[in-house]
Coordinates of C-alpha atoms and ligand atoms in Angstrom, one line a residue:
M1 CA 1.5 71.6 -14.2
N2 CA -1.7 70.9 -15.7
N3 CA -4.3 68.3 -14.0
I4 CA -3.4 65.2 -16.1
E5 CA 0.0 65.8 -15.3
K6 CA -0.6 65.9 -12.1
L7 CA -2.5 63.2 -11.5
R8 CA -0.4 61.0 -13.8
S9 CA 2.6 61.5 -11.5
E10 CA 0.4 61.0 -8.4
I11 CA -0.8 57.7 -9.8
L12 CA 2.8 56.1 -11.0
A13 CA 4.1 57.3 -7.5
Q14 CA 1.7 55.3 -5.9
I15 CA 2.1 52.5 -8.2
A16 CA 5.7 52.5 -7.7
Q17 CA 5.5 52.5 -4.0
A18 CA 3.1 49.6 -3.7
S19 CA 4.3 47.1 -1.6
D20 CA 2.4 44.1 -2.3
L21 CA -0.5 43.0 -4.9
K22 CA -3.4 43.8 -2.4
A23 CA -1.7 47.8 -2.3
L24 CA -1.3 47.7 -6.0
D25 CA -5.0 46.7 -6.6
A26 CA -6.1 49.2 -4.5
V27 CA -4.2 51.9 -6.4
R28 CA -6.0 50.1 -9.5
V29 CA -9.3 50.8 -8.4
A30 CA -8.7 54.0 -6.8
A31 CA -7.3 55.2 -10.7
L32 CA -9.4 53.1 -13.2
G33 CA -12.1 51.4 -11.1
K34 CA -16.0 53.0 -11.6
S35 CA -15.5 55.9 -9.9
G36 CA -11.7 56.1 -10.1
S37 CA -9.8 59.5 -11.0
V38 CA -8.8 58.3 -14.3
S39 CA -12.4 57.4 -15.0
A40 CA -13.4 60.4 -13.9
L41 CA -11.5 62.7 -16.2
M42 CA -12.5 60.3 -18.9
K43 CA -16.0 61.1 -18.4
T44 CA -15.3 65.0 -18.7
L45 CA -14.7 64.3 -22.2
G46 CA -18.3 64.1 -23.1
T47 CA -18.9 67.6 -21.6
M48 CA -16.0 69.3 -23.7
N49 CA -16.7 71.0 -27.0
P50 CA -15.0 69.5 -30.2
D51 CA -11.6 71.2 -30.0
E52 CA -11.4 70.8 -26.6
R53 CA -11.9 67.1 -26.9
K54 CA -9.5 66.6 -29.7
T55 CA -6.5 67.9 -27.5
Q56 CA -7.7 66.3 -24.2
G57 CA -8.7 63.0 -25.7
P58 CA -5.5 61.6 -27.1
L59 CA -4.0 63.1 -23.8
L60 CA -6.5 61.2 -21.6
N61 CA -6.1 57.7 -23.4
A62 CA -2.5 58.0 -23.4
L63 CA -2.8 58.6 -19.5
K64 CA -4.9 55.5 -19.1
D65 CA -2.8 53.3 -21.2
E66 CA 0.3 54.3 -19.5
V67 CA -1.4 53.8 -15.9
T68 CA -2.6 50.5 -17.2
S69 CA 0.7 49.2 -18.5
H70 CA 2.7 50.6 -15.4
I71 CA 0.4 48.4 -12.8
A72 CA 0.6 45.2 -15.3
A73 CA 4.6 45.7 -15.2
R74 CA 4.4 46.5 -11.3
E75 CA 2.4 43.4 -10.9
S76 CA 4.5 41.0 -12.5
V77 CA 7.2 42.6 -10.3
L78 CA 5.5 41.8 -7.0
Q79 CA 4.0 38.5 -8.1
E80 CA 7.4 37.1 -8.6
S81 CA 8.6 38.6 -5.3
A82 CA 5.9 37.1 -3.6
L83 CA 6.9 33.7 -5.4
V84 CA 10.7 34.3 -4.1
A85 CA 9.5 34.8 -0.6
Q86 CA 7.1 31.9 -0.6
L87 CA 10.0 29.6 -2.0
A88 CA 12.6 31.1 0.7
Q89 CA 10.0 30.0 3.5
E90 CA 9.1 26.6 2.1
S91 CA 12.9 25.6 1.6
V92 CA 14.2 22.2 2.6
D93 CA 17.2 21.8 4.0
I94 CA 18.9 18.8 2.2
T95 CA 21.7 19.0 4.9
L96 CA 19.7 17.6 7.7
P97 CA 20.5 13.7 8.3
A98 CA 17.2 11.6 6.9
R99 CA 14.8 10.7 9.8
P100 CA 15.4 7.0 11.2
Q101 CA 13.0 4.9 9.0
Q102 CA 11.4 1.8 11.1
N103 CA 11.0 -1.0 8.6
G104 CA 8.8 -3.9 9.6
T105 CA 9.9 -7.4 9.0
I106 CA 8.4 -10.7 8.2
H107 CA 8.3 -13.3 11.0
P108 CA 10.4 -16.1 10.5
I109 CA 7.4 -18.4 10.7
S110 CA 5.8 -16.3 8.0
Q111 CA 8.7 -16.7 6.1
T112 CA 9.5 -20.3 6.6
I113 CA 5.4 -21.1 5.5
N114 CA 6.4 -18.8 2.4
E115 CA 9.3 -21.0 1.5
L116 CA 7.3 -24.3 2.2
V117 CA 4.2 -23.2 0.1
R118 CA 6.8 -22.5 -2.9
I119 CA 8.4 -26.5 -2.6
F120 CA 4.9 -27.7 -2.3
A121 CA 3.2 -25.8 -4.8
A122 CA 5.7 -27.0 -7.1
M123 CA 4.8 -30.7 -6.1
G124 CA 1.3 -30.0 -7.0
F125 CA -0.3 -29.6 -3.5
T126 CA -3.0 -27.3 -2.6
I127 CA -3.4 -25.2 0.6
A128 CA -6.1 -26.5 3.2
Q129 CA -7.4 -24.7 6.6
G130 CA -8.8 -25.8 9.5
P131 CA -9.9 -24.0 12.8
D132 CA -7.9 -23.8 16.1
I133 CA -11.0 -24.8 18.0
E134 CA -11.6 -28.1 17.5
D135 CA -13.9 -30.9 18.8
D136 CA -13.1 -34.4 19.7
W137 CA -14.0 -35.9 16.6
H138 CA -11.6 -34.1 14.3
N139 CA -8.8 -33.9 16.7
F140 CA -9.0 -37.3 18.2
T141 CA -11.9 -40.1 17.5
A142 CA -11.9 -39.5 13.8
L143 CA -7.9 -40.0 13.7
N144 CA -8.4 -43.4 15.3
F145 CA -7.8 -42.5 18.7
P146 CA -10.6 -44.6 20.6
P147 CA -12.1 -43.0 23.5
G148 CA -9.8 -43.5 26.6
H149 CA -6.7 -44.5 24.6
P150 CA -3.6 -43.5 26.3
A151 CA -2.3 -41.7 23.2
R152 CA -4.7 -38.9 23.9
E153 CA -3.1 -38.4 27.2
M154 CA 0.4 -37.7 25.2
Q155 CA -0.8 -34.5 24.1
D156 CA -1.4 -32.2 27.1
T157 CA -4.6 -31.2 25.8
F158 CA -6.3 -27.7 26.4
F159 CA -10.0 -28.3 27.0
L160 CA -12.3 -25.7 26.9
K161 CA -15.2 -25.4 29.7
D162 CA -18.0 -26.1 27.5
G163 CA -17.0 -29.9 27.6
G164 CA -17.0 -30.3 24.0
H165 CA -14.4 -28.4 22.3
L166 CA -10.8 -28.3 22.7
L167 CA -7.5 -26.3 21.4
R168 CA -6.1 -28.7 18.5
T169 CA -3.2 -30.3 19.6
H170 CA -2.2 -30.8 15.8
T171 CA -2.8 -30.1 12.4
S172 CA -4.1 -33.6 11.9
S173 CA -7.5 -32.6 12.3
V174 CA -7.4 -30.6 9.2
Q175 CA -6.7 -33.9 7.4
I176 CA -10.3 -35.1 8.9
R177 CA -11.8 -32.0 7.8
Y178 CA -10.2 -31.8 4.2
M179 CA -11.5 -35.6 3.4
E180 CA -14.9 -34.7 4.9
Q181 CA -15.4 -32.2 2.3
N182 CA -13.1 -33.6 -0.7
K183 CA -12.6 -36.7 -2.3
P184 CA -9.5 -38.3 -3.7
P185 CA -7.1 -37.7 -5.4
I186 CA -6.0 -35.3 -2.6
R187 CA -2.5 -33.5 -2.3
T188 CA -2.8 -31.0 0.2
I189 CA -1.0 -29.2 2.9
C190 CA -2.0 -26.8 5.8
F191 CA 0.2 -24.5 8.1
G192 CA -1.6 -23.6 11.4
R193 CA -1.4 -22.6 15.2
T194 CA -1.5 -25.8 17.5
Y195 CA -1.6 -26.2 21.4
R196 CA -0.2 -28.1 24.2
S197 CA 0.0 -27.5 27.8
D198 CA 3.7 -27.2 27.8
W199 CA 6.7 -24.7 28.7
D200 CA 10.3 -24.9 28.5
M201 CA 13.3 -24.1 26.6
T202 CA 12.0 -26.4 23.4
H203 CA 7.9 -26.4 24.2
T204 CA 5.7 -23.4 24.1
P205 CA 1.9 -23.8 24.7
M206 CA 1.3 -22.4 21.2
F207 CA 3.4 -23.4 18.0
H208 CA 3.0 -23.9 14.6
Q209 CA 2.8 -27.3 12.4
M210 CA 2.3 -28.1 9.0
E211 CA 0.6 -31.2 7.7
C212 CA 0.7 -32.7 4.4
L213 CA -2.0 -35.2 3.1
M214 CA -1.7 -37.1 -0.2
I215 CA -4.6 -39.7 -1.3
D216 CA -5.0 -41.4 -4.4
T217 CA -5.3 -45.1 -5.6
N218 CA -1.6 -46.3 -5.7
V219 CA 0.1 -44.3 -3.3
T220 CA 2.9 -46.2 -1.4
M221 CA 5.5 -45.5 1.3
A222 CA 7.9 -45.0 -1.5
H223 CA 5.8 -41.7 -2.4
L224 CA 6.1 -40.6 0.9
K225 CA 9.8 -41.4 1.4
G226 CA 10.6 -39.4 -1.8
C227 CA 8.5 -36.6 -1.3
L228 CA 9.9 -36.1 2.3
Q229 CA 13.4 -36.2 1.3
D230 CA 12.7 -33.8 -1.4
F231 CA 11.0 -31.4 0.8
V232 CA 13.5 -31.5 3.4
R233 CA 16.5 -31.3 0.7
A234 CA 14.9 -28.1 -0.8
F235 CA 13.9 -26.3 2.2
F236 CA 17.5 -26.6 3.9
G237 CA 19.2 -26.2 0.6
I238 CA 21.4 -29.3 1.1
A239 CA 21.2 -31.5 -1.8
D240 CA 22.6 -34.6 0.0
L241 CA 21.0 -34.1 3.3
P242 CA 20.7 -37.6 4.9
V243 CA 17.5 -38.6 5.7
R244 CA 15.9 -41.7 7.9
F245 CA 13.0 -43.2 8.6
R246 CA 12.4 -44.7 12.1
P247 CA 9.4 -46.9 13.0
S248 CA 6.9 -45.2 15.4
F249 CA 3.2 -45.1 16.4
F250 CA 0.8 -42.3 15.7
P251 CA -3.1 -44.3 16.1
F252 CA -3.8 -42.3 12.6
V253 CA -1.1 -44.1 10.3
E254 CA 0.0 -47.4 9.6
P255 CA 3.0 -48.0 9.4
G256 CA 4.3 -44.7 11.2
A257 CA 7.5 -43.6 11.5
E258 CA 9.6 -40.5 12.7
V259 CA 12.0 -39.0 10.2
D260 CA 15.2 -37.7 11.2
I261 CA 17.6 -35.5 9.3
G262 CA 21.5 -35.9 9.8
Y263 CA 24.2 -33.3 11.1
I264 CA 27.2 -33.0 12.2
K265 CA 28.5 -32.1 15.5
N266 CA 31.4 -29.5 15.8
G267 CA 32.4 -28.7 19.4
D268 CA 29.2 -26.9 20.6
A269 CA 28.0 -26.1 17.0
I270 CA 26.0 -28.2 14.9
A271 CA 26.0 -28.3 10.9
L272 CA 23.0 -30.1 8.9
G273 CA 24.3 -32.6 6.5
R274 CA 26.3 -35.9 5.6
A275 CA 29.3 -36.9 7.9
A276 CA 32.4 -37.6 6.2
N277 CA 32.9 -40.3 8.4
P278 CA 29.1 -42.4 9.2
A279 CA 30.6 -42.8 12.3
D280 CA 30.0 -39.0 13.1
Q281 CA 26.8 -39.0 11.7
K282 CA 24.3 -37.6 14.0
W283 CA 20.3 -37.6 13.8
M284 CA 17.4 -35.4 14.8
E285 CA 13.9 -36.1 14.8
V286 CA 12.0 -33.4 12.7
L287 CA 8.7 -35.1 11.4
G288 CA 6.1 -37.7 12.2
A289 CA 4.8 -39.5 9.3
G290 CA 3.0 -42.7 8.1
M291 CA 0.8 -44.2 5.7
V292 CA -2.8 -43.1 6.4
H293 CA -4.8 -45.6 8.5
P294 CA -7.7 -47.4 6.8
N295 CA -10.1 -46.6 9.8
V296 CA -9.3 -42.6 9.4
L297 CA -10.3 -43.2 5.5
K298 CA -13.3 -45.0 6.5
N299 CA -14.2 -42.3 9.0
C300 CA -14.2 -39.8 6.4
G301 CA -16.0 -41.9 3.8
I302 CA -13.2 -43.0 1.8
D303 CA -12.9 -46.7 0.8
P304 CA -9.7 -48.0 1.9
D305 CA -9.8 -50.9 -0.2
V306 CA -9.7 -48.3 -3.3
F307 CA -7.8 -45.6 -2.0
Q308 CA -4.4 -45.4 0.2
G309 CA -2.1 -42.1 1.1
F310 CA 0.5 -40.9 3.2
A311 CA 0.4 -37.9 6.0
F312 CA 3.1 -36.2 7.7
G313 CA 3.5 -33.5 10.2
T314 CA 6.2 -31.2 11.4
G315 CA 6.9 -28.3 13.8
L316 CA 7.6 -25.0 11.9
E317 CA 9.5 -23.3 15.0
R318 CA 11.7 -26.6 14.7
L319 CA 12.4 -26.0 11.0
A320 CA 13.2 -22.2 11.3
M321 CA 15.4 -22.7 14.3
L322 CA 17.3 -25.2 12.5
K323 CA 17.6 -23.3 9.1
Y324 CA 18.3 -19.8 10.3
G325 CA 20.2 -20.5 13.6
I326 CA 17.5 -19.3 16.3
P327 CA 18.4 -20.4 19.5
D328 CA 15.3 -20.5 21.7
L329 CA 11.8 -21.2 20.7
R330 CA 10.1 -18.9 23.4
T331 CA 11.9 -15.9 21.5
F332 CA 9.2 -16.4 18.6
F333 CA 6.4 -15.4 20.5
E334 CA 7.9 -12.5 22.9
S335 CA 7.3 -9.8 20.2
D336 CA 10.7 -8.1 20.9
V337 CA 11.4 -5.8 18.0
R338 CA 15.1 -6.3 18.2
W339 CA 14.4 -10.2 17.6
L340 CA 12.4 -9.3 15.0
G341 CA 14.8 -7.0 13.2
H342 CA 17.4 -9.4 13.7
Y343 CA 15.7 -12.6 12.5
G344 CA 12.6 -11.2 10.5
F345 CA 13.1 -10.6 6.8
S346 CA 12.5 -8.3 4.3
P347 CA 9.3 -8.1 2.7
L348 CA 10.8 -7.7 -0.6
D349 CA 12.9 -10.9 -0.1
A350 CA 11.8 -13.4 -2.6
A351 CA 10.9 -16.5 -0.7
A352 CA 14.2 -19.0 -0.8
Ligands
LIG1 N1 0.3 -35.1 14.2 C1 1.8 -35.7 14.6 C2 2.1 -34.8 16.0 O1 1.5 -33.8 15.9 C3 2.6 -35.6 13.5 C4 2.0 -36.5 12.4 C5 1.2 -36.1 11.1 C6 2.5 -38.3 12.3 C7 0.9 -36.8 10.4 C8 1.8 -38.6 11.4 C9 1.5 -38.3 10.1 O2 3.0 -35.1 16.4

């Protein structure tokens, strides 16, 4: 076997044995690299006489080509097996059960707010906001609670130690803030936290209210009744839900009313709606309402001889409990994920 033959079989054997791309590259460098064995042989061509070169030249070139093509072929085999090995290692077992997914839910209060926004936006109301920490003027005085008026005591107010501030006892304070900043015509609603020092089955020290305010040049009690009736019927989804107004007192409205909706008692269960027999009709209070008192308008720089309007306020937990059958108010604020999972709403549910 001549030199070329020997070298050829050695290199081809090394190529065949290269077990990975790194080993194959080492073989390539050793054969075809600058000081590789094949390259060294090629260099000897220059020292040969023409006859020798004529016979050796084609042989060496053929050797070089053969080594090159064997390396390329081996390379693609090794690349493929490297890919197969990688895929095998990264494979996913699709028969495994899916990991349990923890979905968050929309709190019933947020859901209720979303539903109310829809109803009132359709009636042309905007959304107003005010601070939780209020001063006496916005929570009481401007709302026609004179200093020392007994109605101030009805609200179990949390006073701040600074002597000047308190936690708002109702969202009616936002009426004042809104009318100080905006002049009629006014159609606005407000949602927010309110605070009273109270704690039992039906009272928590923090709860949510919605306030509604409409002021224009010829607003009457009929507008108030129509607006309220449409709102509760749309909210509860009961087209003939009975609505009743009872005279009541709030310093900031005149006349003032409490608003009841009708329900029927079925053993221990209650169902909102109209009783077939009027004698079976029961009522529950859901709202305070009335025509804005002229003093309140004056306190906000609005002329009561030109403008009038109505206001009402309601508790959001109460509305949510009635609509969604939630029995205990306190559970709203316990942040129990089981409760939230049960009573919460999917983020993708459209507001009803
Ligand atoms: N602010 C009153 C309350 O908290 C509700 C109310 C609002 C009454 C607007 C009349 C008008 O009880």
